[in-house]
Short mmCIF file of C-alpha atoms in Angstrom, two decimals:
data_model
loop_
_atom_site.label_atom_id
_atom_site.label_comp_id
_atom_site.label_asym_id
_atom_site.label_seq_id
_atom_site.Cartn_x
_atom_site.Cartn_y
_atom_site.Cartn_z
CA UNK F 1 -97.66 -15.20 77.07
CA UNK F 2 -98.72 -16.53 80.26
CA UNK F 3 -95.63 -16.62 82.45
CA UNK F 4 -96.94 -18.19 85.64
CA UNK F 5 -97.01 -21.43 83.81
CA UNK F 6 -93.22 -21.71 83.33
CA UNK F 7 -92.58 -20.64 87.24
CA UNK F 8 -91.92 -23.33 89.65
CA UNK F 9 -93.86 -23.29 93.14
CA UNK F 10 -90.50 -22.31 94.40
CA UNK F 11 -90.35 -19.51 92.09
CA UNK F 12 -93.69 -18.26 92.36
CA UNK F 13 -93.69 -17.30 96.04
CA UNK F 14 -90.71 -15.58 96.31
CA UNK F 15 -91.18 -12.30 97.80
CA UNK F 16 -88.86 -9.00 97.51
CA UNK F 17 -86.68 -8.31 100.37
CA UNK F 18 -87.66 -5.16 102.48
CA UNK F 19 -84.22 -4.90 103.26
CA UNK F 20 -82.59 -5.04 99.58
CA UNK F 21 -85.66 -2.99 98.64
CA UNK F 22 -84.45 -0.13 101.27
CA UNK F 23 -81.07 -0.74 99.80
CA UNK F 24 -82.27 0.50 96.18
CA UNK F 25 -84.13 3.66 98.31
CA UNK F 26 -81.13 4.49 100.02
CA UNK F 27 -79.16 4.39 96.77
CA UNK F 28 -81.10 7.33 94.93
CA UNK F 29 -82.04 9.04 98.08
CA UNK F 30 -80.50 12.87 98.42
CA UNK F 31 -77.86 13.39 100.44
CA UNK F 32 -79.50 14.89 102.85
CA UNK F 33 -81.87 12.03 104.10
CA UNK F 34 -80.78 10.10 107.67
CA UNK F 35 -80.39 6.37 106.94
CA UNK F 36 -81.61 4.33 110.10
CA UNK F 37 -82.29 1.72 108.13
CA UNK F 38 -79.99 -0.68 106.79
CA UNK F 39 -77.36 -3.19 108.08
CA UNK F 40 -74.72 -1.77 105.44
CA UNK F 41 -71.16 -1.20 107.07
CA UNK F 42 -69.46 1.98 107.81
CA UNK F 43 -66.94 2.59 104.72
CA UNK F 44 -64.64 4.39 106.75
CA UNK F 45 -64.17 0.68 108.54
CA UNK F 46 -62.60 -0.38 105.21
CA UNK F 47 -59.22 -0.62 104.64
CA UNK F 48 -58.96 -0.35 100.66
CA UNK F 49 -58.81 3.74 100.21
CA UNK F 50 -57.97 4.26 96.47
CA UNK F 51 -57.32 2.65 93.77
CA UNK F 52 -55.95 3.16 89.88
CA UNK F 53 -56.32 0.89 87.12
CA UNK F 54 -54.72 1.24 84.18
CA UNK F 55 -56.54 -0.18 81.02
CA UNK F 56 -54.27 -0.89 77.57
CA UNK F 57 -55.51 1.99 75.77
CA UNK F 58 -52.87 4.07 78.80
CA UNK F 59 -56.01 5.31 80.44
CA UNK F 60 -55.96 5.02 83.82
CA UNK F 61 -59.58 4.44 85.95
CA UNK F 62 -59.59 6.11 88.94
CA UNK F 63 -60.87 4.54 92.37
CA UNK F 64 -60.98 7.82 94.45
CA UNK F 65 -61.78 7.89 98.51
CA UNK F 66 -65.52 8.15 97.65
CA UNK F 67 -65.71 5.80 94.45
CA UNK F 68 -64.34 3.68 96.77
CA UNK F 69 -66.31 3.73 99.60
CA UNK F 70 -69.48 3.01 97.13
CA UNK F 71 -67.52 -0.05 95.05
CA UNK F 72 -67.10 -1.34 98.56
CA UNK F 73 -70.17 -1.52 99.64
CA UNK F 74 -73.58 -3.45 98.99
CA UNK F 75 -75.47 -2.35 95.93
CA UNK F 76 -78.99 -3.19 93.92
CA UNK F 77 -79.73 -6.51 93.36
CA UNK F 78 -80.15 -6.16 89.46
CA UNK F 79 -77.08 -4.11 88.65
CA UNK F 80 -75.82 -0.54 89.63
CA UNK F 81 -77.80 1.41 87.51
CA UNK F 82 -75.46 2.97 85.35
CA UNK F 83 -74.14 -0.26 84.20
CA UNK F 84 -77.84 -1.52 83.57
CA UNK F 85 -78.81 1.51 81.43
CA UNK F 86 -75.35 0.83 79.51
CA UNK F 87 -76.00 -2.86 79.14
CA UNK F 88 -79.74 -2.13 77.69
CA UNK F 89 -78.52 0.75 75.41
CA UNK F 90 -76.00 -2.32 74.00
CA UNK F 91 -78.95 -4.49 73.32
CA UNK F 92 -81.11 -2.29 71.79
CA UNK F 93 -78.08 -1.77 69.35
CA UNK F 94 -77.61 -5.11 68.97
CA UNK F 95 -80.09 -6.89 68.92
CA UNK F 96 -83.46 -4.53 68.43
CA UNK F 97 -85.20 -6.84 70.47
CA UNK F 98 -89.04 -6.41 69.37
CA UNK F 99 -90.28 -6.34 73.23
CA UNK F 100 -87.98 -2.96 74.01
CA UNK F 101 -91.64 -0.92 73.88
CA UNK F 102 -94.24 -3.71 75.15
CA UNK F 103 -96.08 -3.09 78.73
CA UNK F 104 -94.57 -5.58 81.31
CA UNK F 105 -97.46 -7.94 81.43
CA UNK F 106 -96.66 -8.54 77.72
CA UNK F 107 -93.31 -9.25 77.82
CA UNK F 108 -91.30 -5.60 77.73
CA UNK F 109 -87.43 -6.37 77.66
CA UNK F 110 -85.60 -6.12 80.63
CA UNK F 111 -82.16 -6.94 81.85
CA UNK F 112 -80.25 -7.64 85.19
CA UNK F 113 -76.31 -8.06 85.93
CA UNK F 114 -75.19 -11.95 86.89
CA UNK F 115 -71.97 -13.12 88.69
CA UNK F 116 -71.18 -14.58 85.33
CA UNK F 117 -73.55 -15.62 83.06
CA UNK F 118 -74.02 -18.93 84.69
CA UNK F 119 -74.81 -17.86 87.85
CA UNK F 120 -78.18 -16.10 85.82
CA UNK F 121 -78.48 -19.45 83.63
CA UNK F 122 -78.70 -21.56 86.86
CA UNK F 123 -81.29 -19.18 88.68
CA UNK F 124 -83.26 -19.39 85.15
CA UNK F 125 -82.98 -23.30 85.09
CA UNK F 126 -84.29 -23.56 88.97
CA UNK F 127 -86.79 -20.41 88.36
CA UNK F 128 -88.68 -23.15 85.69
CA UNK F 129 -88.07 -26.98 86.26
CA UNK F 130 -89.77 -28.91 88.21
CA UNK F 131 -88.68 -32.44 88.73
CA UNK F 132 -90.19 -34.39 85.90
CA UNK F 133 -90.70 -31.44 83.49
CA UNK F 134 -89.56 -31.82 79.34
CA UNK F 135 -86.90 -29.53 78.41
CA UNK F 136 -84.87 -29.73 75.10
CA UNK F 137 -81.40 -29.34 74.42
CA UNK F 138 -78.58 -30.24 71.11
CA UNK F 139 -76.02 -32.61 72.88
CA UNK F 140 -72.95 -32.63 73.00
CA UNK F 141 -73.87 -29.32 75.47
CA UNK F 142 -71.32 -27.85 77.42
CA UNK F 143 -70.94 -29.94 80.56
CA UNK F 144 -71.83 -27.12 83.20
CA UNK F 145 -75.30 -26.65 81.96
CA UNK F 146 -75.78 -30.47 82.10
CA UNK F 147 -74.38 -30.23 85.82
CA UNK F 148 -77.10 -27.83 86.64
CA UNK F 149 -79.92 -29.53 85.04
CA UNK F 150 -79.45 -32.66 86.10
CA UNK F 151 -79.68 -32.09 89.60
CA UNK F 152 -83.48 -30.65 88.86
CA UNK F 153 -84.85 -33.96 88.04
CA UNK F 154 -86.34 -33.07 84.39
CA UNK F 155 -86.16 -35.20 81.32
CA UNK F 156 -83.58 -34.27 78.92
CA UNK F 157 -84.61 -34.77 75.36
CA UNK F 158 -81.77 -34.52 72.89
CA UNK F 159 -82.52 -32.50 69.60
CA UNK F 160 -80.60 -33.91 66.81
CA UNK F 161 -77.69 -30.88 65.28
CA UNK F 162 -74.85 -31.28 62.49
CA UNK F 163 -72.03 -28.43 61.69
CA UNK F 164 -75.03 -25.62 61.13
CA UNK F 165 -76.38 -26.63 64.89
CA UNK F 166 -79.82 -27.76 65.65
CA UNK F 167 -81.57 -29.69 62.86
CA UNK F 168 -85.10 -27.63 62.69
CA UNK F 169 -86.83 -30.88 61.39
CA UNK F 170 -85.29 -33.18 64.17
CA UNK F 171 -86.77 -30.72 66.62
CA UNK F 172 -90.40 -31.03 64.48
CA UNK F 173 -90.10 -35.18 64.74
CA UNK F 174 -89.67 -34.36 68.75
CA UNK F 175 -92.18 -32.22 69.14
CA UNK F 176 -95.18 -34.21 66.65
CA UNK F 177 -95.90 -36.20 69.87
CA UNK F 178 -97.32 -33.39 71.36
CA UNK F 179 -100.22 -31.12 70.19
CA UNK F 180 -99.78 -27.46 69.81
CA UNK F 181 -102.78 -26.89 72.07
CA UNK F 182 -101.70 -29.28 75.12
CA UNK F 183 -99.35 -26.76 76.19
CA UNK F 184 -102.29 -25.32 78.07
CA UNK F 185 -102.76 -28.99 79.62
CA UNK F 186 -100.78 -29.13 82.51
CA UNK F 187 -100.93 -33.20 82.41
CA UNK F 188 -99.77 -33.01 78.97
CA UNK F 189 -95.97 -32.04 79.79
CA UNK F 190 -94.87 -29.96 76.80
CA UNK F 191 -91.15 -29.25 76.54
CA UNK F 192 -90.68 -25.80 78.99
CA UNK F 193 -87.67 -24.88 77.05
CA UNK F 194 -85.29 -24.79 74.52
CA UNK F 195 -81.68 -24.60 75.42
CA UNK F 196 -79.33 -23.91 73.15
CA UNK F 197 -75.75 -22.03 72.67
CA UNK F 198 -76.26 -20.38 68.95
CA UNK F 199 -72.70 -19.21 68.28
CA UNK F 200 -69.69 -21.35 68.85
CA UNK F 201 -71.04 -24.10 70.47
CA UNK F 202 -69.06 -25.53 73.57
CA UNK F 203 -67.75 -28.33 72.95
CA UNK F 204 -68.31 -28.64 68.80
CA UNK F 205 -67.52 -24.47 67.79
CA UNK F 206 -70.91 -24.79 65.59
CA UNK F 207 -73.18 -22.08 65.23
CA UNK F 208 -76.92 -21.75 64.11
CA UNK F 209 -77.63 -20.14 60.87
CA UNK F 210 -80.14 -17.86 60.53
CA UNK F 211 -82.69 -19.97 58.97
CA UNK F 212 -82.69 -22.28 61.12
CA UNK F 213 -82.80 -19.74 64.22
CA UNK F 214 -86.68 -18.51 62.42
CA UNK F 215 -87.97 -21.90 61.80
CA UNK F 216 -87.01 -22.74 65.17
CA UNK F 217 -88.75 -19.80 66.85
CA UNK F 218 -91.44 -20.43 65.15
CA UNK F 219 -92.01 -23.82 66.18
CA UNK F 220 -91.09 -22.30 69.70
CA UNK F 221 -94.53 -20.21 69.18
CA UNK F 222 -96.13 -23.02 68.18
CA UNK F 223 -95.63 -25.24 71.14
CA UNK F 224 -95.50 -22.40 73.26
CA UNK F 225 -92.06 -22.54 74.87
CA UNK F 226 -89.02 -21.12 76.16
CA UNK F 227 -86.04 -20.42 74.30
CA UNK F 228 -82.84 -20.17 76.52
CA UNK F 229 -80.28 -18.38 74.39
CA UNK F 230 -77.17 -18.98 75.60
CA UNK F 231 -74.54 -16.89 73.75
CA UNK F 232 -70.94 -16.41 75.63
CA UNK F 233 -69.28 -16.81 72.33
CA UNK F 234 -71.49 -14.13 70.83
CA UNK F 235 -68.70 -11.63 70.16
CA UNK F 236 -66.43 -14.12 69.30
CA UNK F 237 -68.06 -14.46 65.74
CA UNK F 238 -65.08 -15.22 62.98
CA UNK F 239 -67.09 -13.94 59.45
CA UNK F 240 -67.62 -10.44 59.90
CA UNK F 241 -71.88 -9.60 59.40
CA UNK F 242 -72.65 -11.27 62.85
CA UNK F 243 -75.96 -13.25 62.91
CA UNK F 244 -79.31 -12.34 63.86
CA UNK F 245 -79.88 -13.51 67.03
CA UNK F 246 -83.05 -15.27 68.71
CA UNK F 247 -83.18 -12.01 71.17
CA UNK F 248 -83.91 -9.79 67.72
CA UNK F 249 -86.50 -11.98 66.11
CA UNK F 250 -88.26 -12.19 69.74
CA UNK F 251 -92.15 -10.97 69.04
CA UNK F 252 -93.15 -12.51 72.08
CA UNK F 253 -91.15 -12.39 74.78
CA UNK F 254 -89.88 -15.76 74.82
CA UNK F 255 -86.47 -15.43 74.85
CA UNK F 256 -84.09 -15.69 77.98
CA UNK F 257 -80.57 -14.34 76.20
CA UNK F 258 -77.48 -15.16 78.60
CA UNK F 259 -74.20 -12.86 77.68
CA UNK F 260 -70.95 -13.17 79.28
CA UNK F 261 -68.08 -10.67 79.88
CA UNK F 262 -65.91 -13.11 80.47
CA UNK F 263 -64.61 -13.64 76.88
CA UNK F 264 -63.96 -10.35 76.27
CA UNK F 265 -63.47 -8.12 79.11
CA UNK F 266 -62.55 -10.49 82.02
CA UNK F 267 -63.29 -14.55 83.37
CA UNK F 268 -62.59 -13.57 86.86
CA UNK F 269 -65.01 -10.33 87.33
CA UNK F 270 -67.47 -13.08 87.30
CA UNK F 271 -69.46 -10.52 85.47
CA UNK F 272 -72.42 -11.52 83.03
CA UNK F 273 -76.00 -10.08 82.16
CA UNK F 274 -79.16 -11.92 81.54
CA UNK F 275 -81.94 -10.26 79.14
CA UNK F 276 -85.75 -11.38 79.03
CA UNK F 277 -89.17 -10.42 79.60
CA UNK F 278 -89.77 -8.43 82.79
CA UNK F 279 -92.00 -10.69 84.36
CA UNK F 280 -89.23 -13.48 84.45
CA UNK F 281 -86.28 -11.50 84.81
CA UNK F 282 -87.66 -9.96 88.03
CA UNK F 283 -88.19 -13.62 89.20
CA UNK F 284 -84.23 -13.72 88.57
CA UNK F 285 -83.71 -10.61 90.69
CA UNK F 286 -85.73 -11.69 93.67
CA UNK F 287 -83.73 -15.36 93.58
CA UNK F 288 -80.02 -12.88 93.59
CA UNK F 289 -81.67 -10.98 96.69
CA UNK F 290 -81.37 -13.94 98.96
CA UNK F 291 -78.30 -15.72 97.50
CA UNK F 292 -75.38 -13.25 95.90
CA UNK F 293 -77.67 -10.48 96.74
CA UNK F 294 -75.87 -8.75 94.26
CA UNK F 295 -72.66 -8.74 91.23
CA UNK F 296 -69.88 -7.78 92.80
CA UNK F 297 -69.91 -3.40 93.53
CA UNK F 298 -66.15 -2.95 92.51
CA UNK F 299 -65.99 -5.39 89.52
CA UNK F 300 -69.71 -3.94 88.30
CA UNK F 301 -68.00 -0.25 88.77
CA UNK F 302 -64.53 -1.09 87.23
CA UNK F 303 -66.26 -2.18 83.86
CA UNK F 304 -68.80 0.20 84.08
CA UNK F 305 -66.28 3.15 84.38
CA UNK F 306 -64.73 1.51 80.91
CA UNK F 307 -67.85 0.80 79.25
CA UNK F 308 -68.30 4.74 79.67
CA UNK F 309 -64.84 5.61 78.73
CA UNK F 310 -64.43 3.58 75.36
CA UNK F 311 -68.46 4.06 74.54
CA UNK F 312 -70.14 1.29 72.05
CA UNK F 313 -67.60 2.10 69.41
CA UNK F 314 -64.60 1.97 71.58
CA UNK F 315 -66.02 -1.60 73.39
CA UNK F 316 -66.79 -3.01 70.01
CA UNK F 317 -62.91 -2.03 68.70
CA UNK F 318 -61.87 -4.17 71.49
CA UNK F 319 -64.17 -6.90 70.60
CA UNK F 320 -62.82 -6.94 66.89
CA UNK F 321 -59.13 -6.67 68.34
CA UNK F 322 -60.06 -10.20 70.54
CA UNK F 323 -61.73 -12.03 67.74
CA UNK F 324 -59.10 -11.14 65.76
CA UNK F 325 -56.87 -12.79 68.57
CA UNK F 326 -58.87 -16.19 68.17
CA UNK F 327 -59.49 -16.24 64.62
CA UNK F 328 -55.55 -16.17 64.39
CA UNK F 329 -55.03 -18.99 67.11
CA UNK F 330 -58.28 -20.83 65.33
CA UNK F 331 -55.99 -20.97 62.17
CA UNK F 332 -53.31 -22.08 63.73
CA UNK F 333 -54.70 -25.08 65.43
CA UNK F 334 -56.65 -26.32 61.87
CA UNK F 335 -53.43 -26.05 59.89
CA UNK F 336 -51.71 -28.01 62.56
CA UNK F 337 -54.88 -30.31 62.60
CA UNK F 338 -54.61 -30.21 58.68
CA UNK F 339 -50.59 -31.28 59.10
CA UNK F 340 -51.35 -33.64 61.61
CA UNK F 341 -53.96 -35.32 61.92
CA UNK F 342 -55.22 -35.41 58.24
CA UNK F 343 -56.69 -39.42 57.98
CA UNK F 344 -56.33 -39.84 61.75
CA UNK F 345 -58.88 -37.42 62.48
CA UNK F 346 -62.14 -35.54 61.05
CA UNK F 347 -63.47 -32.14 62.01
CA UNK F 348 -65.69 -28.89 61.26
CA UNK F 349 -63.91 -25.75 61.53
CA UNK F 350 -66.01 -23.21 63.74
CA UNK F 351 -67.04 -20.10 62.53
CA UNK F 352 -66.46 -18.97 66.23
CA UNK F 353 -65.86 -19.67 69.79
CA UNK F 354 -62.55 -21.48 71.20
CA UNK F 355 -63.19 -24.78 70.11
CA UNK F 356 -62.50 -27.43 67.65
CA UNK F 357 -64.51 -30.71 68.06
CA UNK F 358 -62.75 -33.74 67.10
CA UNK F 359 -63.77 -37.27 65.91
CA UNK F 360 -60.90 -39.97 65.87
CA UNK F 361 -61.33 -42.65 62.65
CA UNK F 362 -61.14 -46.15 63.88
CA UNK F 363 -61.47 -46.02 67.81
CA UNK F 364 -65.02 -46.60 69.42
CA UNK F 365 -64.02 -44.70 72.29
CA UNK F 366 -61.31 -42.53 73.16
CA UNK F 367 -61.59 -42.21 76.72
CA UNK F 368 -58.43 -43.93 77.52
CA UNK F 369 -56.39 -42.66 74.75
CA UNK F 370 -57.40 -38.93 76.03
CA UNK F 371 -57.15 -39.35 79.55
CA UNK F 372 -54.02 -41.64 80.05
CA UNK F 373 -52.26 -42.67 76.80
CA UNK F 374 -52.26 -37.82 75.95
CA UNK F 375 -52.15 -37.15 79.75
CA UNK F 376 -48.59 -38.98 79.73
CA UNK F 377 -47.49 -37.73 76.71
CA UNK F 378 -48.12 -33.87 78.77
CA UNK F 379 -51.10 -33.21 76.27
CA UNK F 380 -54.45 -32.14 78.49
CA UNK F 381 -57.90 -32.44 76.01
CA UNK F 382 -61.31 -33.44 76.88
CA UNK F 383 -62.94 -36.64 75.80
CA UNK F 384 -66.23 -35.96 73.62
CA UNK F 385 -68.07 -38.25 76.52
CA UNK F 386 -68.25 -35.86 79.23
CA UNK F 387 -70.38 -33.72 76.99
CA UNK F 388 -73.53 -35.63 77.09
CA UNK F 389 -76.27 -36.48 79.60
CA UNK F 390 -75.17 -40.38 79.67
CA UNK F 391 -71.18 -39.95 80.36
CA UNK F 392 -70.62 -43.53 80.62
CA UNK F 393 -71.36 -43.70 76.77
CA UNK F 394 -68.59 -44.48 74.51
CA UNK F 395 -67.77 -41.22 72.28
CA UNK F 396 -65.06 -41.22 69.75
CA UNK F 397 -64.85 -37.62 69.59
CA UNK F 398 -62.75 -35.15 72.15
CA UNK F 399 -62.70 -31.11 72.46
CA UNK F 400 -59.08 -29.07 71.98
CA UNK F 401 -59.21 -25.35 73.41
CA UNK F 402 -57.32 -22.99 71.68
CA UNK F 403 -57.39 -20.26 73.67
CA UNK F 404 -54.44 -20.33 75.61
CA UNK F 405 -51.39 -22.37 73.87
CA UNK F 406 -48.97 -21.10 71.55
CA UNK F 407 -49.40 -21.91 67.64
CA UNK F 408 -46.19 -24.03 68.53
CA UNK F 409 -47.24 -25.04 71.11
CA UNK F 410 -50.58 -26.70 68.89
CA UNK F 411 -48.40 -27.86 66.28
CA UNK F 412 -46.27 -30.12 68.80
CA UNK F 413 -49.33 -31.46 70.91
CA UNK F 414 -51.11 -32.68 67.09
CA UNK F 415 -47.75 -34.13 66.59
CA UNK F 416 -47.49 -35.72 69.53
CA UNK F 417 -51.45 -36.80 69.50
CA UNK F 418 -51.03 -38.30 65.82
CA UNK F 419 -48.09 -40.59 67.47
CA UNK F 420 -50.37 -41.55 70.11
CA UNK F 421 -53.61 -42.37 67.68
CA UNK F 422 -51.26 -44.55 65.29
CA UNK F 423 -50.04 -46.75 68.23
CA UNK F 424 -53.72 -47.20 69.27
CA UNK F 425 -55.03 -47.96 65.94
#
């Protein structure tokens, strides 16, 4: 793999930061060494002296005078390191990534800790585009990653997906108007990236099948580009053998795998991890040293100290108990979909995630009916339009959540909706 191609300018010179670097030092330096050095402030300034949290399980994690100096103050920019080595013991579990062994230069697997997983996915997206550069994506796409792309100038090229996700063929009719070898001709503009969310897809709740994922990384080999795996609904898989994911079938360090804690542990941590090849997840690092400069000390600590006290076992028990949570409220919202909106309405139910994608029979474009005729009638959905690159397009199709309301709750908003639809029809 040659990485340098994929790096913007931008990218390319960024330098480490003595100070962060002296940070690090100071971190696994002995007690006994005089610190001169850094700008960090003196704990005993801080007002916040202990703390106790108490998880559901009844045990408590404990914030003592010291554990609390340290969660208050500035810490690597990659991750504490005990949450790292966690976090890369998880993957190897997971995922077996192919890369765990390879020198750097090839490609080894490494990982760093994001404010979310979309603070990482946006320091990926500006670590590669330049303005004018191919990348390829399966719209509808969650709107966020549109919001960050489009800001970078490139050229958004839709791949064509259905209920399994990405169509591997539609992606082979895009890519037949390049060569495999002009991805070493700068002029040539090959795609730099794939983007793609495998598993519960937001808006639609499709997911990639396994298949598909292989003849897709194989034509990513072939065309020599990046696949940006974006997979916060990754634990939120309904059928019970989870799939393969592009991170395990990974020979050459291509992958960039985004995961998210904030599905399963907490949203407001702002806690995710990004996992890649070294040389381009050290470009991440060095873009976190001179914005966040790091995750957050207490939140990384507070789900570190859990990690450690459930283990793998105990984290993926609470994974099953959550999934179990939203395949429960999934059913609920099809059956009231099913009572509802049967002839109104047409839909795919995901096989995970917290969404169910929508298409309305009869109306062109829903926009109104969504956002003023529902809005009135206290019913808040999204309409399917502000899920592609070209917003002002008429969509017929709109995206329900149900992650929050009450199976009652469901039931009376498709009541309610089905009202609406048959007085617009």
């Amino acid at each position: 793999m040659n990485y340098s191609r994929f790096l913007t300018a931008t990218s390319a010179a960024r330098k480490p930061s003595a100070i962060r670097i002296m940070t690090e030092t100071l971190s696994r330096a002995p007690k006994s060494v005089i610190s001169l050095a850094t700008g960090s402030p003196n704990p005993n300034t801080f007002p916040f002296k202990t703390a106790v949290i108490t998880v559901d399980n009844g045990e408590p994690i404990q914030f003592n005078e010291e554990m609390m100096k340290r969660a208050l103050q500035y810490s690597q920019s990659a991750g504490i390191p005990e949450l790292l080595s966690w976090l890369k013991q998880l993957q190897v579990k997971l995922h077996n990534p192919p890369t765990i062994n390879y020198p750097t230069s090839q490609g080894k697997m490494d990982l760093c800790v994001t404010s979310g997983s979309q603070d990482g996915l946006c320091k990926v997206f500006e670590m590669i585009i330049n303005p004018g550069d191919n990348v390829l994506l399966n719209e509808p796409v969650y709107s966020g990653t549109l919001q960050a792309l489009m800001p970078l100038g490139c050229n958004i090229i839709n791949v064509s997906s259905d209920e399994y996700g990405i169509i591997p063929d539609s992606l082979k009719e895009v890519l037949s108007k390049w060569k495999p070898e002009d991805s070493k001709n700068p002029k040539r503009n090959t795609p730099k990236f794939l983007y793609t969310v495998p598993n519960g897809n937001n808006p639609t709740g499709n997911s990639l099948t396994t298949n598909r994922k292989k003849e897709i990384y194989e034509l990513a080999r072939k065309y020599d580009f990046l696949i940006i795996e974006d997979d916060p609904y990754y634990f939120l898989q309904f059928n019970k053998s989870w799939a393969p994911t592009f991170l395990s079938m990974d020979v050459d360090g291509r992958v960039i795998r985004a995961d998210s804690f904030s599905k399963v542990l907490s949203s407001g941590l702002r806690l995710g991890f990004i996992t890649g090849p070294k040389p381009l997840i050290e470009r991440v690092v060095l873009h976190t040293q001179v914005s966040t400069m790091h995750p957050s000390t207490f939140t990384q600590l507070l789900v570190s100290q859990l990690l450690h006290q459930w283990g793998e076992e105990g984290f993926l028990a609470h994974v099953e108990r959550v999934t179990d949570f939203y395949r429960k409220q999934k059913d609920a919202l099809v059956a009231a979909a099913d009572k509802w909106l049967s002839g109104l309405a047409e839909w795919h139910v995901p096989t995970a995630g917290m969404f169910l994608w929508l298409k309305i029979k009869g109306i062109y474009d829903v926009k109104q009916l969504i956002e003023e005729k529902a809005i009135k009638k206290e019913i808040l959905m999204l309409p399917g339009n502000v899920f592609y690159a070209d917003t002002s397009a008429p969509s017929p199709y709109f995206r329900v959540s149900f992650s929050s309301a009450s199976p009652e709750q469901m039931d009376m908003a498709f009541q309610r909706l089905a009202q609406i639809i048959k007085e617009s029809l």
